[in-house]
Amino acid sequence: MTAKLIDGTAIAEQVRDDVAKDVSARIEKGLSRPGLATVLVGENPASQVYVRMKQKACEKAGIRSFGHVVPADISQADLEKLVAELNANPEVNGILVQLPLPKGLDEERVLSTISIEKDVDGFHPINIGRLAQKGRKPLFVPCTPDGVIYLLGQVGVELEGCNAVVLGRSNIVGMPVALLLVERNATVTICHSRTRDLADVCRSADVLVAAVGRPEMVRGDWVKPGAVVIDVGVNRVDDPSKEKGYKLVGDVAFDEVKEVASHLTPVPGGVGPMTIAMLLRNTVRAAQHADAKL
Ligand code: GUN
């Protein structure tokens, strides 16, 4: 079997077009232009790239972008003060504090300071807490996990009753994606570094989500024939044949798994583009939420 590739770039573009239309419709109705504030702490090169991409995507969709760059040695109090100012600014509908934060800053306290109504990343403990509880609805769902579920929806896979295996338990991807799958009535197994017989557990999956950050860890014989495989990993590996000296690979051994799975996301061009698309969608939702309060 050769898996169908799930084209995250094209699917994300469609979502971004829809967001741009929603923004135009708001402006035509005389409603405010949605705004996203990004907070970049320090000079982590990967974070700089991600934040720049988010800002550019905002511009393209007609969303205002307010970029804040602060030094890595900012005090906890000053960072929380900045977030509090953004909470109070009516032009800012969404607040994104890029993670990871430099050492010495308390991430949980910073994320708790963001107003839950502006928490477009869905990382505020109340939003995550609601996601983890039956019958409760978070105002926002974390963007990468939301993108994974969106892609599964596009494939048309029946999540109800399926065996879903999530490889990785990070706060940003693994844990929230597992919670979203439970909410859709999948039977979910979360695997991590202490899981026994990892390959066997993965082989039981109808839907396998790999989010461990280990290059090409999931091999062809870890996958049940016909399974849907979503690769969230983005890993740099040396490749002297490339101009940059490296290439990007996922957590899945692509060439092997594409012979076994029914559907597979490529890296790059799979889950990655969905994160930004979902962030833009959340920002417009935050603006709608603010309208409803006027
Ligand atoms: N770092 C890696 N992914 C994300 C994300 O989705 N949001 C934020 N704020 N930081 C991240």
CSV table of C-alpha atoms and ligand atoms in Angstrom, one decimal:
chain,number,residue,atom,x,y,z
A,1,MET,CA,0.0,0.0,0.0
A,2,THR,CA,1.2,3.5,-0.7
A,3,ALA,CA,-0.3,6.0,1.7
A,4,LYS,CA,-2.2,9.1,0.5
A,5,LEU,CA,-0.3,12.2,1.6
A,6,ILE,CA,-2.3,14.7,3.7
A,7,ASP,CA,-1.5,18.1,2.2
A,8,GLY,CA,-1.3,20.3,5.2
A,9,THR,CA,-0.1,23.2,3.2
A,10,ALA,CA,-3.2,23.2,1.0
A,11,ILE,CA,-5.6,22.6,3.8
A,12,ALA,CA,-4.1,25.3,5.9
A,13,GLU,CA,-4.3,27.7,3.0
A,14,GLN,CA,-8.0,27.0,2.7
A,15,VAL,CA,-8.5,27.8,6.5
A,16,ARG,CA,-6.4,31.0,6.1
A,17,ASP,CA,-8.5,32.1,3.1
A,18,ASP,CA,-11.7,31.5,5.2
A,19,VAL,CA,-10.2,33.5,8.0
A,20,ALA,CA,-9.3,36.3,5.6
A,21,LYS,CA,-12.9,36.3,4.3
A,22,ASP,CA,-14.3,36.4,7.9
A,23,VAL,CA,-12.0,39.4,8.6
A,24,SER,CA,-13.2,41.3,5.5
A,25,ALA,CA,-16.8,40.6,6.4
A,26,ARG,CA,-16.2,42.0,9.9
A,27,ILE,CA,-14.7,45.2,8.5
A,28,GLU,CA,-17.6,45.6,6.0
A,29,LYS,CA,-20.0,45.3,8.9
A,30,GLY,CA,-18.2,48.0,10.7
A,31,LEU,CA,-16.7,45.7,13.3
A,32,SER,CA,-13.2,45.9,14.6
A,33,ARG,CA,-10.2,44.5,12.8
A,34,PRO,CA,-9.0,41.5,14.9
A,35,GLY,CA,-5.6,41.9,16.6
A,36,LEU,CA,-2.9,39.4,17.8
A,37,ALA,CA,-0.1,40.4,20.2
A,38,THR,CA,3.0,38.2,20.1
A,39,VAL,CA,5.4,38.2,23.0
A,40,LEU,CA,8.9,36.9,22.2
A,41,VAL,CA,11.2,36.6,25.2
A,42,GLY,CA,14.9,36.4,24.4
A,43,GLU,CA,16.6,35.4,21.1
A,44,ASN,CA,15.9,31.7,20.6
A,45,PRO,CA,16.4,31.4,16.8
A,46,ALA,CA,13.6,28.9,16.3
A,47,SER,CA,11.1,31.0,18.3
A,48,GLN,CA,12.2,34.1,16.3
A,49,VAL,CA,11.3,32.3,13.0
A,50,TYR,CA,8.0,31.0,14.4
A,51,VAL,CA,6.9,34.4,15.6
A,52,ARG,CA,7.9,36.1,12.4
A,53,MET,CA,5.8,33.5,10.5
A,54,LYS,CA,2.8,34.1,12.7
A,55,GLN,CA,3.0,37.9,12.3
A,56,LYS,CA,3.3,37.5,8.5
A,57,ALA,CA,0.3,35.2,8.4
A,58,CYS,CA,-1.7,37.8,10.4
A,59,GLU,CA,-0.9,40.5,7.9
A,60,LYS,CA,-2.0,38.3,5.0
A,61,ALA,CA,-5.3,37.5,6.7
A,62,GLY,CA,-6.0,41.2,7.5
A,63,ILE,CA,-5.3,40.7,11.2
A,64,ARG,CA,-3.4,43.4,13.1
A,65,SER,CA,-0.2,42.2,14.7
A,66,PHE,CA,1.4,43.7,17.7
A,67,GLY,CA,4.9,42.4,18.2
A,68,HIS,CA,6.6,42.6,21.5
A,69,VAL,CA,10.2,41.5,21.9
A,70,VAL,CA,11.7,41.6,25.4
A,71,PRO,CA,15.1,40.5,26.7
A,72,ALA,CA,15.7,37.0,28.1
A,73,ASP,CA,16.6,38.6,31.5
A,74,ILE,CA,13.3,40.3,31.8
A,75,SER,CA,11.9,39.9,35.4
A,76,GLN,CA,8.9,37.7,36.0
A,77,ALA,CA,7.0,40.8,37.3
A,78,ASP,CA,7.8,42.9,34.2
A,79,LEU,CA,6.7,40.1,31.9
A,80,GLU,CA,3.5,39.7,33.8
A,81,LYS,CA,3.0,43.5,33.6
A,82,LEU,CA,3.3,43.4,29.8
A,83,VAL,CA,0.7,40.6,29.6
A,84,ALA,CA,-1.6,42.6,31.9
A,85,GLU,CA,-1.2,45.6,29.6
A,86,LEU,CA,-2.1,43.5,26.6
A,87,ASN,CA,-5.1,42.1,28.5
A,88,ALA,CA,-6.3,45.7,29.0
A,89,ASN,CA,-5.8,46.8,25.4
A,90,PRO,CA,-9.1,46.5,23.5
A,91,GLU,CA,-7.2,46.4,20.1
A,92,VAL,CA,-5.6,43.2,21.2
A,93,ASN,CA,-7.9,40.2,20.9
A,94,GLY,CA,-5.4,37.4,21.2
A,95,ILE,CA,-2.1,37.1,23.2
A,96,LEU,CA,0.6,34.6,22.3
A,97,VAL,CA,3.6,34.2,24.5
A,98,GLN,CA,6.0,32.1,22.4
A,99,LEU,CA,7.3,29.0,24.3
A,100,PRO,CA,9.7,27.9,25.6
A,101,LEU,CA,10.5,30.8,27.9
A,102,PRO,CA,14.1,31.3,28.9
A,103,LYS,CA,15.2,29.7,32.1
A,104,GLY,CA,14.3,31.5,35.3
A,105,LEU,CA,10.8,32.5,34.1
A,106,ASP,CA,7.8,30.7,35.5
A,107,GLU,CA,5.8,29.7,32.4
A,108,GLU,CA,2.8,28.6,34.3
A,109,ARG,CA,2.4,31.9,36.1
A,110,VAL,CA,2.9,33.8,32.8
A,111,LEU,CA,0.3,31.7,31.0
A,112,SER,CA,-2.1,32.1,34.0
A,113,THR,CA,-1.8,35.9,33.6
A,114,ILE,CA,-3.3,35.9,30.1
A,115,SER,CA,-7.0,36.7,30.1
A,116,ILE,CA,-8.8,33.4,29.2
A,117,GLU,CA,-10.8,35.4,26.6
A,118,LYS,CA,-7.5,36.3,24.8
A,119,ASP,CA,-5.8,32.9,25.3
A,120,VAL,CA,-5.7,32.0,21.6
A,121,ASP,CA,-3.0,29.4,22.3
A,122,GLY,CA,-5.4,27.6,24.7
A,123,PHE,CA,-2.6,27.1,27.3
A,124,HIS,CA,-4.2,29.0,30.2
A,125,PRO,CA,-4.8,26.4,33.0
A,126,ILE,CA,-8.6,27.1,32.9
A,127,ASN,CA,-8.8,26.4,29.2
A,128,ILE,CA,-6.7,23.3,29.5
A,129,GLY,CA,-8.6,22.2,32.6
A,130,ARG,CA,-11.9,22.5,30.8
A,131,LEU,CA,-10.5,20.5,27.9
A,132,ALA,CA,-9.7,17.7,30.4
A,133,GLN,CA,-13.2,17.7,31.9
A,134,LYS,CA,-16.2,16.0,30.5
A,135,GLY,CA,-19.0,18.3,29.3
A,136,ARG,CA,-16.9,21.5,29.8
A,137,LYS,CA,-15.8,23.6,26.9
A,138,PRO,CA,-12.6,25.6,26.7
A,139,LEU,CA,-12.8,29.0,25.0
A,140,PHE,CA,-9.8,28.0,22.9
A,141,VAL,CA,-8.0,24.8,22.0
A,142,PRO,CA,-4.2,24.7,21.5
A,143,CYS,CA,-3.4,25.3,17.9
A,144,THR,CA,-1.2,22.3,16.8
A,145,PRO,CA,-3.5,19.7,18.4
A,146,ASP,CA,-6.5,21.5,16.9
A,147,GLY,CA,-4.7,21.3,13.5
A,148,VAL,CA,-4.1,17.6,14.0
A,149,ILE,CA,-7.9,17.0,14.6
A,150,TYR,CA,-8.7,19.2,11.6
A,151,LEU,CA,-6.5,17.1,9.3
A,152,LEU,CA,-8.1,13.9,10.6
A,153,GLY,CA,-11.5,15.5,9.9
A,154,GLN,CA,-10.4,16.2,6.3
A,155,VAL,CA,-9.3,12.5,5.9
A,156,GLY,CA,-12.8,11.5,7.1
A,157,VAL,CA,-11.5,9.0,9.6
A,158,GLU,CA,-14.1,7.8,12.1
A,159,LEU,CA,-12.6,8.7,15.5
A,160,GLU,CA,-15.5,7.4,17.6
A,161,GLY,CA,-14.4,4.0,19.0
A,162,CYS,CA,-11.1,3.9,17.1
A,163,ASN,CA,-7.8,3.0,18.8
A,164,ALA,CA,-5.7,6.2,18.9
A,165,VAL,CA,-2.2,6.2,20.1
A,166,VAL,CA,-0.4,9.4,20.9
A,167,LEU,CA,3.4,9.2,21.1
A,168,GLY,CA,4.6,12.0,23.4
A,169,ARG,CA,2.9,13.8,26.4
A,170,SER,CA,4.0,17.4,26.0
A,171,ASN,CA,1.9,20.3,27.3
A,172,ILE,CA,1.9,21.8,23.8
A,173,VAL,CA,1.0,18.8,21.7
A,174,GLY,CA,0.8,15.3,23.1
A,175,MET,CA,-1.4,15.8,26.1
A,176,PRO,CA,-3.9,18.2,24.5
A,177,VAL,CA,-4.2,16.1,21.3
A,178,ALA,CA,-4.9,13.1,23.5
A,179,LEU,CA,-7.7,15.0,25.3
A,180,LEU,CA,-9.2,16.1,22.0
A,181,LEU,CA,-9.2,12.5,20.8
A,182,VAL,CA,-10.9,11.4,24.0
A,183,GLU,CA,-13.5,14.1,23.5
A,184,ARG,CA,-14.2,12.6,20.1
A,185,ASN,CA,-14.8,9.2,21.8
A,186,ALA,CA,-11.6,7.6,20.6
A,187,THR,CA,-9.9,5.0,22.9
A,188,VAL,CA,-6.6,6.7,23.6
A,189,THR,CA,-3.3,5.4,24.7
A,190,ILE,CA,-0.5,7.9,25.5
A,191,CYS,CA,3.0,6.6,25.1
A,192,HIS,CA,6.2,8.1,26.5
A,193,SER,CA,9.8,7.2,27.3
A,194,ARG,CA,8.8,4.6,29.9
A,195,THR,CA,6.2,2.8,27.8
A,196,ARG,CA,6.9,-0.9,27.5
A,197,ASP,CA,6.6,-2.7,24.1
A,198,LEU,CA,6.3,0.6,22.4
A,199,ALA,CA,6.3,-0.8,18.8
A,200,ASP,CA,3.4,-3.2,19.8
A,201,VAL,CA,1.4,-0.4,21.3
A,202,CYS,CA,1.8,1.7,18.2
A,203,ARG,CA,0.9,-1.3,16.0
A,204,SER,CA,-2.5,-1.4,17.8
A,205,ALA,CA,-3.4,2.1,16.5
A,206,ASP,CA,-6.0,3.0,13.9
A,207,VAL,CA,-4.8,6.5,14.3
A,208,LEU,CA,-1.2,7.2,15.3
A,209,VAL,CA,0.0,10.7,16.3
A,210,ALA,CA,3.7,11.0,16.7
A,211,ALA,CA,4.9,14.0,18.7
A,212,VAL,CA,8.1,13.0,20.5
A,213,GLY,CA,10.8,15.0,18.7
A,214,ARG,CA,12.9,12.0,17.8
A,215,PRO,CA,13.9,11.8,14.1
A,216,GLU,CA,12.3,8.9,12.2
A,217,MET,CA,11.5,6.9,15.4
A,218,VAL,CA,8.3,5.3,14.1
A,219,ARG,CA,9.4,2.6,11.7
A,220,GLY,CA,7.3,0.8,9.1
A,221,ASP,CA,6.7,-2.3,11.2
A,222,TRP,CA,5.3,-0.1,14.1
A,223,VAL,CA,2.3,0.7,12.0
A,224,LYS,CA,-0.9,-1.3,11.4
A,225,PRO,CA,-1.6,-1.6,7.7
A,226,GLY,CA,-4.2,1.0,6.8
A,227,ALA,CA,-3.6,3.2,9.8
A,228,VAL,CA,-3.8,7.0,9.6
A,229,VAL,CA,-0.4,8.4,10.7
A,230,ILE,CA,0.0,12.1,11.8
A,231,ASP,CA,3.6,13.2,12.2
A,232,VAL,CA,4.0,16.3,14.4
A,233,GLY,CA,7.8,16.0,14.7
A,234,VAL,CA,10.1,18.6,13.1
A,235,ASN,CA,13.7,17.5,13.6
A,236,ARG,CA,16.9,18.8,12.0
A,237,VAL,CA,19.3,16.1,10.8
A,238,ASP,CA,22.7,16.6,9.2
A,239,ASP,CA,22.6,16.4,5.4
A,240,PRO,CA,25.8,17.6,3.7
A,241,SER,CA,24.0,17.4,0.3
A,242,LYS,CA,21.8,20.4,1.3
A,243,GLU,CA,23.0,24.0,1.1
A,244,LYS,CA,22.1,24.6,4.7
A,245,GLY,CA,23.8,21.4,5.8
A,246,TYR,CA,20.7,19.8,7.3
A,247,LYS,CA,17.2,18.6,6.3
A,248,LEU,CA,14.0,18.5,8.3
A,249,VAL,CA,12.5,15.1,9.1
A,250,GLY,CA,9.5,14.0,11.2
A,251,ASP,CA,9.2,11.5,14.0
A,252,VAL,CA,8.1,9.0,11.4
A,253,ALA,CA,10.4,7.1,9.0
A,254,PHE,CA,8.5,8.5,6.0
A,255,ASP,CA,9.7,6.1,3.3
A,256,GLU,CA,8.9,3.0,5.4
A,257,VAL,CA,5.6,4.1,6.8
A,258,LYS,CA,4.2,5.4,3.5
A,259,GLU,CA,4.2,1.7,2.4
A,260,VAL,CA,2.0,0.7,5.3
A,261,ALA,CA,-0.3,3.5,6.3
A,262,SER,CA,-3.5,4.6,4.5
A,263,HIS,CA,-2.8,8.3,5.1
A,264,LEU,CA,0.3,10.1,6.2
A,265,THR,CA,1.3,13.7,6.8
A,266,PRO,CA,4.6,14.7,5.2
A,267,VAL,CA,7.3,16.8,7.0
A,268,PRO,CA,7.5,19.6,6.1
A,269,GLY,CA,4.0,20.4,4.7
A,270,GLY,CA,1.8,18.4,7.0
A,271,VAL,CA,0.9,19.5,10.5
A,272,GLY,CA,3.3,22.5,10.6
A,273,PRO,CA,1.2,24.9,8.5
A,274,MET,CA,-2.0,24.0,10.4
A,275,THR,CA,-0.7,25.5,13.7
A,276,ILE,CA,-0.7,29.1,12.2
A,277,ALA,CA,-4.0,28.6,10.5
A,278,MET,CA,-5.7,27.5,13.7
A,279,LEU,CA,-4.0,30.5,15.6
A,280,LEU,CA,-5.6,32.9,13.0
A,281,ARG,CA,-8.9,31.2,13.4
A,282,ASN,CA,-8.7,31.5,17.2
A,283,THR,CA,-7.9,35.2,16.9
A,284,VAL,CA,-11.0,35.9,14.9
A,285,ARG,CA,-13.0,33.9,17.4
A,286,ALA,CA,-11.5,36.0,20.2
A,287,ALA,CA,-12.6,39.1,18.3
A,288,GLN,CA,-16.1,37.7,18.0
A,289,HIS,CA,-16.1,36.9,21.7
A,290,ALA,CA,-15.2,40.5,22.4
A,291,ASP,CA,-18.0,41.8,20.1
A,292,ALA,CA,-20.5,39.8,22.1
A,293,LYS,CA,-19.4,41.5,25.3
A,294,LEU,CA,-20.0,45.1,23.9
B,1,GUN,N1,6.1,26.8,20.9
B,1,GUN,C1,5.9,25.7,20.1
B,1,GUN,N2,4.6,25.6,19.7
B,1,GUN,C2,4.0,26.7,20.2
B,1,GUN,C3,2.7,27.2,20.1
B,1,GUN,O1,1.8,26.6,19.5
B,1,GUN,N3,2.4,28.3,20.9
B,1,GUN,C4,3.4,28.9,21.6
B,1,GUN,N4,3.0,30.0,22.3
B,1,GUN,N5,4.6,28.5,21.7
B,1,GUN,C5,4.9,27.4,21.0
